[in-house]
mmCIF file of N, CA and C in Angstrom:
data_model
loop_
_atom_site.group_PDB
_atom_site.id
_atom_site.type_symbol
_atom_site.label_atom_id
_atom_site.label_comp_id
_atom_site.label_asym_id
_atom_site.label_seq_id
_atom_site.Cartn_x
_atom_site.Cartn_y
_atom_site.Cartn_z
ATOM 1 N N MET A 39 -11.279 23.109 -8.698
ATOM 2 C CA MET A 39 -11.109 21.682 -8.538
ATOM 3 C C MET A 39 -10.458 21.353 -7.198
ATOM 4 N N PHE A 40 -9.410 22.133 -6.815
ATOM 5 C CA PHE A 40 -8.727 21.864 -5.553
ATOM 6 C C PHE A 40 -9.685 21.994 -4.375
ATOM 7 N N GLU A 41 -10.519 23.039 -4.388
ATOM 8 C CA GLU A 41 -11.465 23.241 -3.278
ATOM 9 C C GLU A 41 -12.419 22.059 -3.152
ATOM 10 N N GLU A 42 -12.846 21.507 -4.276
ATOM 11 C CA GLU A 42 -13.736 20.340 -4.260
ATOM 12 C C GLU A 42 -13.030 19.145 -3.621
ATOM 13 N N ILE A 43 -11.780 18.939 -3.984
ATOM 14 C CA ILE A 43 -11.007 17.841 -3.400
ATOM 15 C C ILE A 43 -10.802 18.083 -1.907
ATOM 16 N N LEU A 44 -10.428 19.307 -1.533
ATOM 17 C CA LEU A 44 -10.202 19.640 -0.128
ATOM 18 C C LEU A 44 -11.470 19.431 0.698
ATOM 19 N N ASN A 45 -12.602 19.893 0.196
ATOM 20 C CA ASN A 45 -13.864 19.718 0.919
ATOM 21 C C ASN A 45 -14.222 18.247 1.064
ATOM 22 N N THR A 46 -13.938 17.451 0.046
ATOM 23 C CA THR A 46 -14.214 16.020 0.119
ATOM 24 C C THR A 46 -13.304 15.355 1.142
ATOM 25 N N VAL A 47 -12.047 15.762 1.197
ATOM 26 C CA VAL A 47 -11.115 15.230 2.195
ATOM 27 C C VAL A 47 -11.643 15.535 3.598
ATOM 28 N N LYS A 48 -12.012 16.783 3.845
ATOM 29 C CA LYS A 48 -12.531 17.176 5.162
ATOM 30 C C LYS A 48 -13.781 16.384 5.521
ATOM 31 N N GLN A 49 -14.689 16.256 4.564
ATOM 32 C CA GLN A 49 -15.933 15.520 4.797
ATOM 33 C C GLN A 49 -15.642 14.055 5.106
ATOM 34 N N HIS A 50 -14.734 13.455 4.348
ATOM 35 C CA HIS A 50 -14.413 12.038 4.537
ATOM 36 C C HIS A 50 -13.865 11.780 5.938
ATOM 37 N N PHE A 51 -12.974 12.645 6.398
ATOM 38 C CA PHE A 51 -12.412 12.456 7.731
ATOM 39 C C PHE A 51 -13.431 12.768 8.821
ATOM 40 N N ALA A 52 -14.319 13.727 8.586
ATOM 41 C CA ALA A 52 -15.372 14.034 9.559
ATOM 42 C C ALA A 52 -16.332 12.856 9.712
ATOM 43 N N GLU A 53 -16.572 12.143 8.623
ATOM 44 C CA GLU A 53 -17.488 10.997 8.646
ATOM 45 C C GLU A 53 -16.820 9.722 9.160
ATOM 46 N N ASN A 54 -15.515 9.747 9.354
ATOM 47 C CA ASN A 54 -14.770 8.568 9.792
ATOM 48 C C ASN A 54 -13.902 8.908 11.004
ATOM 49 N N PRO A 55 -14.537 9.038 12.180
ATOM 50 C CA PRO A 55 -13.784 9.445 13.373
ATOM 51 C C PRO A 55 -12.681 8.462 13.761
ATOM 52 N N GLU A 56 -12.802 7.204 13.352
ATOM 53 C CA GLU A 56 -11.753 6.233 13.660
ATOM 54 C C GLU A 56 -10.448 6.567 12.933
ATOM 55 N N ILE A 57 -10.555 7.311 11.843
ATOM 56 C CA ILE A 57 -9.367 7.784 11.125
ATOM 57 C C ILE A 57 -8.959 9.150 11.679
ATOM 58 N N ALA A 58 -9.942 10.029 11.822
ATOM 59 C CA ALA A 58 -9.681 11.405 12.259
ATOM 60 C C ALA A 58 -9.042 11.467 13.642
ATOM 61 N N GLN A 59 -9.324 10.493 14.500
ATOM 62 C CA GLN A 59 -8.770 10.511 15.855
ATOM 63 C C GLN A 59 -7.243 10.447 15.868
ATOM 64 N N HIS A 60 -6.651 9.988 14.780
ATOM 65 C CA HIS A 60 -5.193 9.883 14.705
ATOM 66 C C HIS A 60 -4.519 11.188 14.301
ATOM 67 N N ILE A 61 -5.323 12.186 13.906
ATOM 68 C CA ILE A 61 -4.772 13.458 13.444
ATOM 69 C C ILE A 61 -4.869 14.480 14.578
ATOM 70 N N PRO A 62 -3.737 15.037 15.012
ATOM 71 C CA PRO A 62 -3.779 16.050 16.076
ATOM 72 C C PRO A 62 -4.666 17.229 15.666
ATOM 73 N N ALA A 63 -5.509 17.681 16.584
ATOM 74 C CA ALA A 63 -6.473 18.749 16.289
ATOM 75 C C ALA A 63 -5.802 20.004 15.742
ATOM 76 N N ASP A 64 -4.633 20.340 16.269
ATOM 77 C CA ASP A 64 -3.961 21.558 15.823
ATOM 78 C C ASP A 64 -3.309 21.416 14.446
ATOM 79 N N GLN A 65 -3.308 20.205 13.891
ATOM 80 C CA GLN A 65 -2.711 19.980 12.575
ATOM 81 C C GLN A 65 -3.735 19.562 11.521
ATOM 82 N N GLN A 66 -5.003 19.457 11.905
ATOM 83 C CA GLN A 66 -6.018 18.950 10.981
ATOM 84 C C GLN A 66 -6.083 19.725 9.676
ATOM 85 N N GLU A 67 -6.167 21.029 9.749
ATOM 86 C CA GLU A 67 -6.305 21.842 8.536
ATOM 87 C C GLU A 67 -5.110 21.644 7.611
ATOM 88 N N ALA A 68 -3.913 21.692 8.165
ATOM 89 C CA ALA A 68 -2.700 21.532 7.358
ATOM 90 C C ALA A 68 -2.618 20.132 6.753
ATOM 91 N N ILE A 69 -3.012 19.126 7.508
ATOM 92 C CA ILE A 69 -2.972 17.750 7.004
ATOM 93 C C ILE A 69 -4.022 17.545 5.925
ATOM 94 N N HIS A 70 -5.213 18.094 6.122
ATOM 95 C CA HIS A 70 -6.243 18.014 5.075
ATOM 96 C C HIS A 70 -5.730 18.659 3.790
ATOM 97 N N ASN A 71 -5.084 19.815 3.921
ATOM 98 C CA ASN A 71 -4.515 20.498 2.754
ATOM 99 C C ASN A 71 -3.437 19.656 2.082
ATOM 100 N N GLU A 72 -2.603 19.020 2.871
ATOM 101 C CA GLU A 72 -1.529 18.183 2.313
ATOM 102 C C GLU A 72 -2.111 17.001 1.535
ATOM 103 N N ILE A 73 -3.133 16.361 2.093
ATOM 104 C CA ILE A 73 -3.765 15.229 1.411
ATOM 105 C C ILE A 73 -4.406 15.696 0.109
ATOM 106 N N ALA A 74 -5.151 16.794 0.172
ATOM 107 C CA ALA A 74 -5.812 17.319 -1.033
ATOM 108 C C ALA A 74 -4.784 17.733 -2.081
ATOM 109 N N THR A 75 -3.701 18.350 -1.645
ATOM 110 C CA THR A 75 -2.642 18.749 -2.572
ATOM 111 C C THR A 75 -2.025 17.524 -3.233
ATOM 112 N N HIS A 76 -1.782 16.496 -2.446
ATOM 113 C CA HIS A 76 -1.185 15.273 -2.982
ATOM 114 C C HIS A 76 -2.109 14.635 -4.020
ATOM 115 N N VAL A 77 -3.401 14.572 -3.716
ATOM 116 C CA VAL A 77 -4.365 14.009 -4.671
ATOM 117 C C VAL A 77 -4.402 14.859 -5.934
ATOM 118 N N ALA A 78 -4.504 16.174 -5.772
ATOM 119 C CA ALA A 78 -4.588 17.073 -6.930
ATOM 120 C C ALA A 78 -3.323 17.012 -7.785
ATOM 121 N N ASN A 79 -2.169 16.921 -7.152
ATOM 122 C CA ASN A 79 -0.905 16.882 -7.893
ATOM 123 C C ASN A 79 -0.693 15.576 -8.638
ATOM 124 N N ASN A 80 -1.407 14.537 -8.263
ATOM 125 C CA ASN A 80 -1.260 13.257 -8.933
ATOM 126 C C ASN A 80 -2.326 13.028 -9.988
ATOM 127 N N MET A 81 -3.103 14.073 -10.271
ATOM 128 C CA MET A 81 -4.113 13.986 -11.321
ATOM 129 C C MET A 81 -3.490 14.420 -12.637
ATOM 130 N N PRO A 82 -3.832 13.723 -13.738
ATOM 131 C CA PRO A 82 -3.321 14.158 -15.039
ATOM 132 C C PRO A 82 -3.985 15.456 -15.465
ATOM 133 N N ALA A 83 -3.387 16.153 -16.413
ATOM 134 C CA ALA A 83 -3.999 17.364 -16.969
ATOM 135 C C ALA A 83 -5.318 16.990 -17.608
ATOM 136 N N SER A 84 -6.271 17.914 -17.634
ATOM 137 C CA SER A 84 -7.626 17.603 -18.091
ATOM 138 C C SER A 84 -7.667 17.024 -19.493
ATOM 139 N N GLY A 85 -6.761 17.367 -20.356
ATOM 140 C CA GLY A 85 -6.768 16.845 -21.707
ATOM 141 C C GLY A 85 -6.351 15.387 -21.801
ATOM 142 N N GLU A 86 -5.733 14.853 -20.767
ATOM 143 C CA GLU A 86 -5.209 13.501 -20.828
ATOM 144 C C GLU A 86 -6.259 12.429 -20.635
ATOM 145 N N THR A 87 -7.439 12.778 -20.153
ATOM 146 C CA THR A 87 -8.438 11.758 -19.889
ATOM 147 C C THR A 87 -9.689 11.922 -20.722
ATOM 148 N N GLY A 88 -9.726 12.874 -21.613
ATOM 149 C CA GLY A 88 -10.907 13.042 -22.442
ATOM 150 C C GLY A 88 -11.886 14.041 -21.896
ATOM 151 N N GLY A 89 -11.559 14.726 -20.806
ATOM 152 C CA GLY A 89 -12.421 15.767 -20.248
ATOM 153 C C GLY A 89 -13.633 15.209 -19.552
ATOM 154 N N GLY A 90 -14.541 16.112 -19.204
ATOM 155 C CA GLY A 90 -15.750 15.700 -18.505
ATOM 156 C C GLY A 90 -15.641 15.972 -17.028
ATOM 157 N N GLY A 91 -16.762 15.826 -16.348
ATOM 158 C CA GLY A 91 -16.788 16.075 -14.914
ATOM 159 C C GLY A 91 -16.609 14.805 -14.127
ATOM 160 N N ALA A 92 -16.764 14.937 -12.822
ATOM 161 C CA ALA A 92 -16.554 13.806 -11.942
ATOM 162 C C ALA A 92 -17.560 12.701 -12.201
ATOM 163 N N ALA A 93 -18.749 13.055 -12.628
ATOM 164 C CA ALA A 93 -19.783 12.047 -12.793
ATOM 165 C C ALA A 93 -19.792 11.420 -14.179
ATOM 166 N N SER A 94 -19.107 12.014 -15.140
ATOM 167 C CA SER A 94 -19.136 11.452 -16.484
ATOM 168 C C SER A 94 -18.263 10.214 -16.556
ATOM 169 N N GLY A 95 -18.691 9.242 -17.335
ATOM 170 C CA GLY A 95 -18.004 7.965 -17.407
ATOM 171 C C GLY A 95 -16.531 8.078 -17.740
ATOM 172 N N GLY A 96 -16.152 8.930 -18.684
ATOM 173 C CA GLY A 96 -14.753 9.061 -19.059
ATOM 174 C C GLY A 96 -14.137 10.312 -18.494
ATOM 175 N N GLY A 97 -14.762 10.919 -17.487
ATOM 176 C CA GLY A 97 -14.307 12.189 -16.947
ATOM 177 C C GLY A 97 -12.985 12.100 -16.225
ATOM 178 N N LEU A 98 -12.436 13.253 -15.993
ATOM 179 C CA LEU A 98 -11.140 13.390 -15.346
ATOM 180 C C LEU A 98 -11.087 12.638 -14.022
ATOM 181 N N LEU A 99 -11.989 12.949 -13.126
ATOM 182 C CA LEU A 99 -11.941 12.318 -11.809
ATOM 183 C C LEU A 99 -12.286 10.844 -11.866
ATOM 184 N N SER A 100 -13.347 10.489 -12.588
ATOM 185 C CA SER A 100 -13.748 9.087 -12.600
ATOM 186 C C SER A 100 -12.677 8.220 -13.225
ATOM 187 N N GLY A 101 -12.057 8.693 -14.300
ATOM 188 C CA GLY A 101 -10.999 7.914 -14.940
ATOM 189 C C GLY A 101 -9.793 7.741 -14.042
ATOM 190 N N LEU A 102 -9.320 8.831 -13.486
ATOM 191 C CA LEU A 102 -8.139 8.777 -12.627
ATOM 192 C C LEU A 102 -8.407 7.980 -11.360
ATOM 193 N N PHE A 103 -9.469 8.342 -10.656
ATOM 194 C CA PHE A 103 -9.706 7.712 -9.367
ATOM 195 C C PHE A 103 -10.094 6.250 -9.506
ATOM 196 N N GLY A 104 -10.787 5.915 -10.587
ATOM 197 C CA GLY A 104 -11.105 4.508 -10.823
ATOM 198 C C GLY A 104 -9.838 3.686 -10.972
ATOM 199 N N LYS A 105 -8.893 4.199 -11.754
ATOM 200 C CA LYS A 105 -7.623 3.494 -11.957
ATOM 201 C C LYS A 105 -6.809 3.434 -10.675
ATOM 202 N N VAL A 106 -6.716 4.552 -9.970
ATOM 203 C CA VAL A 106 -5.917 4.587 -8.744
ATOM 204 C C VAL A 106 -6.524 3.689 -7.675
ATOM 205 N N GLU A 107 -7.850 3.744 -7.524
ATOM 206 C CA GLU A 107 -8.481 2.906 -6.505
ATOM 207 C C GLU A 107 -8.283 1.431 -6.813
ATOM 208 N N ALA A 108 -8.469 1.038 -8.075
ATOM 209 C CA ALA A 108 -8.262 -0.358 -8.457
ATOM 210 C C ALA A 108 -6.814 -0.769 -8.207
ATOM 211 N N ALA A 109 -5.892 0.121 -8.522
ATOM 212 C CA ALA A 109 -4.475 -0.179 -8.320
ATOM 213 C C ALA A 109 -4.137 -0.310 -6.843
ATOM 214 N N ILE A 110 -4.677 0.588 -6.023
ATOM 215 C CA ILE A 110 -4.409 0.522 -4.580
ATOM 216 C C ILE A 110 -4.974 -0.764 -3.996
ATOM 217 N N SER A 111 -6.216 -1.089 -4.355
ATOM 218 C CA SER A 111 -6.841 -2.274 -3.778
ATOM 219 C C SER A 111 -6.195 -3.561 -4.274
ATOM 220 N N SER A 112 -5.541 -3.525 -5.437
ATOM 221 C CA SER A 112 -4.888 -4.725 -5.960
ATOM 222 C C SER A 112 -3.427 -4.820 -5.530
ATOM 223 N N GLY A 113 -2.939 -3.825 -4.797
ATOM 224 C CA GLY A 113 -1.559 -3.842 -4.341
ATOM 225 C C GLY A 113 -0.563 -3.463 -5.425
ATOM 226 N N ASN A 114 -1.017 -2.753 -6.441
ATOM 227 C CA ASN A 114 -0.167 -2.319 -7.543
ATOM 228 C C ASN A 114 1.010 -1.514 -7.006
ATOM 229 N N PRO A 115 2.239 -1.833 -7.438
ATOM 230 C CA PRO A 115 3.406 -1.110 -6.914
ATOM 231 C C PRO A 115 3.404 0.382 -7.219
ATOM 232 N N ILE A 116 2.841 0.793 -8.349
ATOM 233 C CA ILE A 116 2.784 2.222 -8.679
ATOM 234 C C ILE A 116 1.863 2.937 -7.698
ATOM 235 N N ALA A 117 0.685 2.359 -7.461
ATOM 236 C CA ALA A 117 -0.250 2.966 -6.509
ATOM 237 C C ALA A 117 0.347 2.979 -5.111
ATOM 238 N N SER A 118 1.064 1.920 -4.778
ATOM 239 C CA SER A 118 1.713 1.876 -3.470
ATOM 240 C C SER A 118 2.745 2.988 -3.341
ATOM 241 N N ALA A 119 3.419 3.297 -4.444
ATOM 242 C CA ALA A 119 4.399 4.384 -4.423
ATOM 243 C C ALA A 119 3.713 5.725 -4.216
ATOM 244 N N VAL A 120 2.547 5.937 -4.866
ATOM 245 C CA VAL A 120 1.785 7.176 -4.678
ATOM 246 C C VAL A 120 1.357 7.282 -3.226
ATOM 247 N N GLU A 121 0.798 6.188 -2.711
ATOM 248 C CA GLU A 121 0.369 6.151 -1.319
ATOM 249 C C GLU A 121 1.562 6.382 -0.400
ATOM 250 N N GLY A 122 2.685 5.752 -0.713
ATOM 251 C CA GLY A 122 3.896 5.916 0.078
ATOM 252 C C GLY A 122 4.401 7.346 0.061
ATOM 253 N N GLY A 123 4.235 8.021 -1.080
ATOM 254 C CA GLY A 123 4.639 9.420 -1.181
ATOM 255 C C GLY A 123 3.855 10.295 -0.225
ATOM 256 N N LEU A 124 2.560 10.029 -0.106
ATOM 257 C CA LEU A 124 1.732 10.786 0.824
ATOM 258 C C LEU A 124 2.144 10.480 2.258
ATOM 259 N N VAL A 125 2.342 9.204 2.558
ATOM 260 C CA VAL A 125 2.745 8.808 3.906
ATOM 261 C C VAL A 125 4.080 9.455 4.271
ATOM 262 N N ALA A 126 5.040 9.421 3.355
ATOM 263 C CA ALA A 126 6.348 10.032 3.616
ATOM 264 C C ALA A 126 6.213 11.533 3.844
ATOM 265 N N SER A 127 5.366 12.171 3.052
ATOM 266 C CA SER A 127 5.151 13.607 3.192
ATOM 267 C C SER A 127 4.532 13.936 4.549
ATOM 268 N N LEU A 128 3.521 13.177 4.948
ATOM 269 C CA LEU A 128 2.862 13.425 6.234
ATOM 270 C C LEU A 128 3.816 13.176 7.400
ATOM 271 N N THR A 129 4.654 12.162 7.256
ATOM 272 C CA THR A 129 5.615 11.855 8.315
ATOM 273 C C THR A 129 6.671 12.948 8.432
ATOM 274 N N SER A 130 7.224 13.374 7.287
ATOM 275 C CA SER A 130 8.306 14.362 7.344
ATOM 276 C C SER A 130 7.813 15.758 7.702
ATOM 277 N N LYS A 131 6.661 16.167 7.178
ATOM 278 C CA LYS A 131 6.171 17.526 7.431
ATOM 279 C C LYS A 131 5.509 17.684 8.792
ATOM 280 N N PHE A 132 4.813 16.623 9.240
ATOM 281 C CA PHE A 132 4.006 16.761 10.451
ATOM 282 C C PHE A 132 4.451 15.850 11.591
ATOM 283 N N GLY A 133 5.404 14.966 11.332
ATOM 284 C CA GLY A 133 5.884 14.069 12.372
ATOM 285 C C GLY A 133 4.831 13.092 12.857
ATOM 286 N N LEU A 134 3.910 12.722 11.971
ATOM 287 C CA LEU A 134 2.842 11.809 12.376
ATOM 288 C C LEU A 134 3.396 10.413 12.632
ATOM 289 N N PRO A 135 2.882 9.742 13.662
ATOM 290 C CA PRO A 135 3.323 8.374 13.941
ATOM 291 C C PRO A 135 2.752 7.387 12.918
ATOM 292 N N ALA A 136 3.286 6.184 12.912
ATOM 293 C CA ALA A 136 2.863 5.153 11.963
ATOM 294 C C ALA A 136 1.363 4.864 12.063
ATOM 295 N N ALA A 137 0.798 4.909 13.263
ATOM 296 C CA ALA A 137 -0.639 4.645 13.416
ATOM 297 C C ALA A 137 -1.466 5.665 12.644
ATOM 298 N N ALA A 138 -1.051 6.922 12.685
ATOM 299 C CA ALA A 138 -1.783 7.982 11.989
ATOM 300 C C ALA A 138 -1.622 7.859 10.482
ATOM 301 N N THR A 139 -0.379 7.694 10.025
ATOM 302 C CA THR A 139 -0.167 7.605 8.577
ATOM 303 C C THR A 139 -0.775 6.332 8.010
ATOM 304 N N GLY A 140 -0.754 5.266 8.781
ATOM 305 C CA GLY A 140 -1.386 4.019 8.335
ATOM 306 C C GLY A 140 -2.886 4.170 8.196
ATOM 307 N N ALA A 141 -3.511 4.859 9.150
ATOM 308 C CA ALA A 141 -4.957 5.090 9.082
ATOM 309 C C ALA A 141 -5.309 5.958 7.882
ATOM 310 N N ILE A 142 -4.501 6.973 7.628
ATOM 311 C CA ILE A 142 -4.752 7.860 6.487
ATOM 312 C C ILE A 142 -4.563 7.097 5.179
ATOM 313 N N ALA A 143 -3.481 6.323 5.078
ATOM 314 C CA ALA A 143 -3.241 5.531 3.869
ATOM 315 C C ALA A 143 -4.377 4.537 3.645
ATOM 316 N N GLY A 144 -4.872 3.949 4.715
ATOM 317 C CA GLY A 144 -5.984 3.012 4.603
ATOM 318 C C GLY A 144 -7.272 3.676 4.163
ATOM 319 N N ALA A 145 -7.383 4.978 4.407
ATOM 320 C CA ALA A 145 -8.590 5.717 4.023
ATOM 321 C C ALA A 145 -8.562 6.169 2.567
ATOM 322 N N LEU A 146 -7.401 6.121 1.920
ATOM 323 C CA LEU A 146 -7.293 6.629 0.548
ATOM 324 C C LEU A 146 -8.258 5.975 -0.436
ATOM 325 N N PRO A 147 -8.398 4.652 -0.459
ATOM 326 C CA PRO A 147 -9.343 4.079 -1.432
ATOM 327 C C PRO A 147 -10.769 4.592 -1.246
ATOM 328 N N GLY A 148 -11.225 4.712 -0.008
ATOM 329 C CA GLY A 148 -12.567 5.235 0.249
ATOM 330 C C GLY A 148 -12.697 6.694 -0.151
ATOM 331 N N LEU A 149 -11.663 7.460 0.116
ATOM 332 C CA LEU A 149 -11.655 8.871 -0.270
ATOM 333 C C LEU A 149 -11.694 9.008 -1.788
ATOM 334 N N LEU A 150 -10.889 8.219 -2.476
ATOM 335 C CA LEU A 150 -10.877 8.260 -3.941
ATOM 336 C C LEU A 150 -12.222 7.831 -4.514
ATOM 337 N N GLN A 151 -12.836 6.832 -3.898
ATOM 338 C CA GLN A 151 -14.160 6.386 -4.345
ATOM 339 C C GLN A 151 -15.175 7.510 -4.181
ATOM 340 N N LYS A 152 -15.097 8.210 -3.067
ATOM 341 C CA LYS A 152 -16.010 9.319 -2.814
ATOM 342 C C LYS A 152 -15.822 10.417 -3.856
ATOM 343 N N LEU A 153 -14.579 10.741 -4.181
ATOM 344 C CA LEU A 153 -14.305 11.753 -5.201
ATOM 345 C C LEU A 153 -14.779 11.286 -6.576
ATOM 346 N N MET A 154 -14.596 10.022 -6.866
ATOM 347 C CA MET A 154 -14.991 9.482 -8.158
ATOM 348 C C MET A 154 -16.505 9.566 -8.353
ATOM 349 N N ASN A 155 -17.255 9.373 -7.290
ATOM 350 C CA ASN A 155 -18.716 9.359 -7.383
ATOM 351 C C ASN A 155 -19.352 10.723 -7.184
ATOM 352 N N LYS A 156 -18.552 11.741 -6.945
ATOM 353 C CA LYS A 156 -19.068 13.089 -6.719
ATOM 354 C C LYS A 156 -19.587 13.668 -8.030
ATOM 355 N N PRO A 157 -20.754 14.308 -8.010
ATOM 356 C CA PRO A 157 -21.260 14.939 -9.238
ATOM 357 C C PRO A 157 -20.343 16.063 -9.692
ATOM 358 N N ALA A 158 -20.300 16.269 -10.985
ATOM 359 C CA ALA A 158 -19.474 17.344 -11.547
ATOM 360 C C ALA A 158 -20.029 18.693 -11.123
ATOM 361 N N THR A 159 -19.113 19.634 -10.851
ATOM 362 C CA THR A 159 -19.527 20.997 -10.521
ATOM 363 C C THR A 159 -18.846 21.950 -11.478
ATOM 364 N N ALA A 160 -19.500 23.069 -11.725
ATOM 365 C CA ALA A 160 -18.939 24.039 -12.681
ATOM 366 C C ALA A 160 -17.878 24.880 -12.044
#
């Protein structure tokens, strides 16, 4: 599951150079790992959502990411705290400036949408 999230993070940033330009080239791999780790760590255990794959209606990824994306786009304080946790982590671990962390935080809803719509893999 982590590898799927990590690959999606890398793909999302590769497809969005306006976001990727804010990430120093020598830190890209570590930052991609940090983002993927943060997403994976904020997912509930598989039993909490009824199981299933990313493409199933009640699946782990679709359930979680649907809720998180809706919360982020609506300005939900809980989602903002999750987003803030990632921003704080990127700032403290990598010393990224506000422009970089802001671009990454702004990319989270699109990244979550991409993960939510990804077909399930075995």
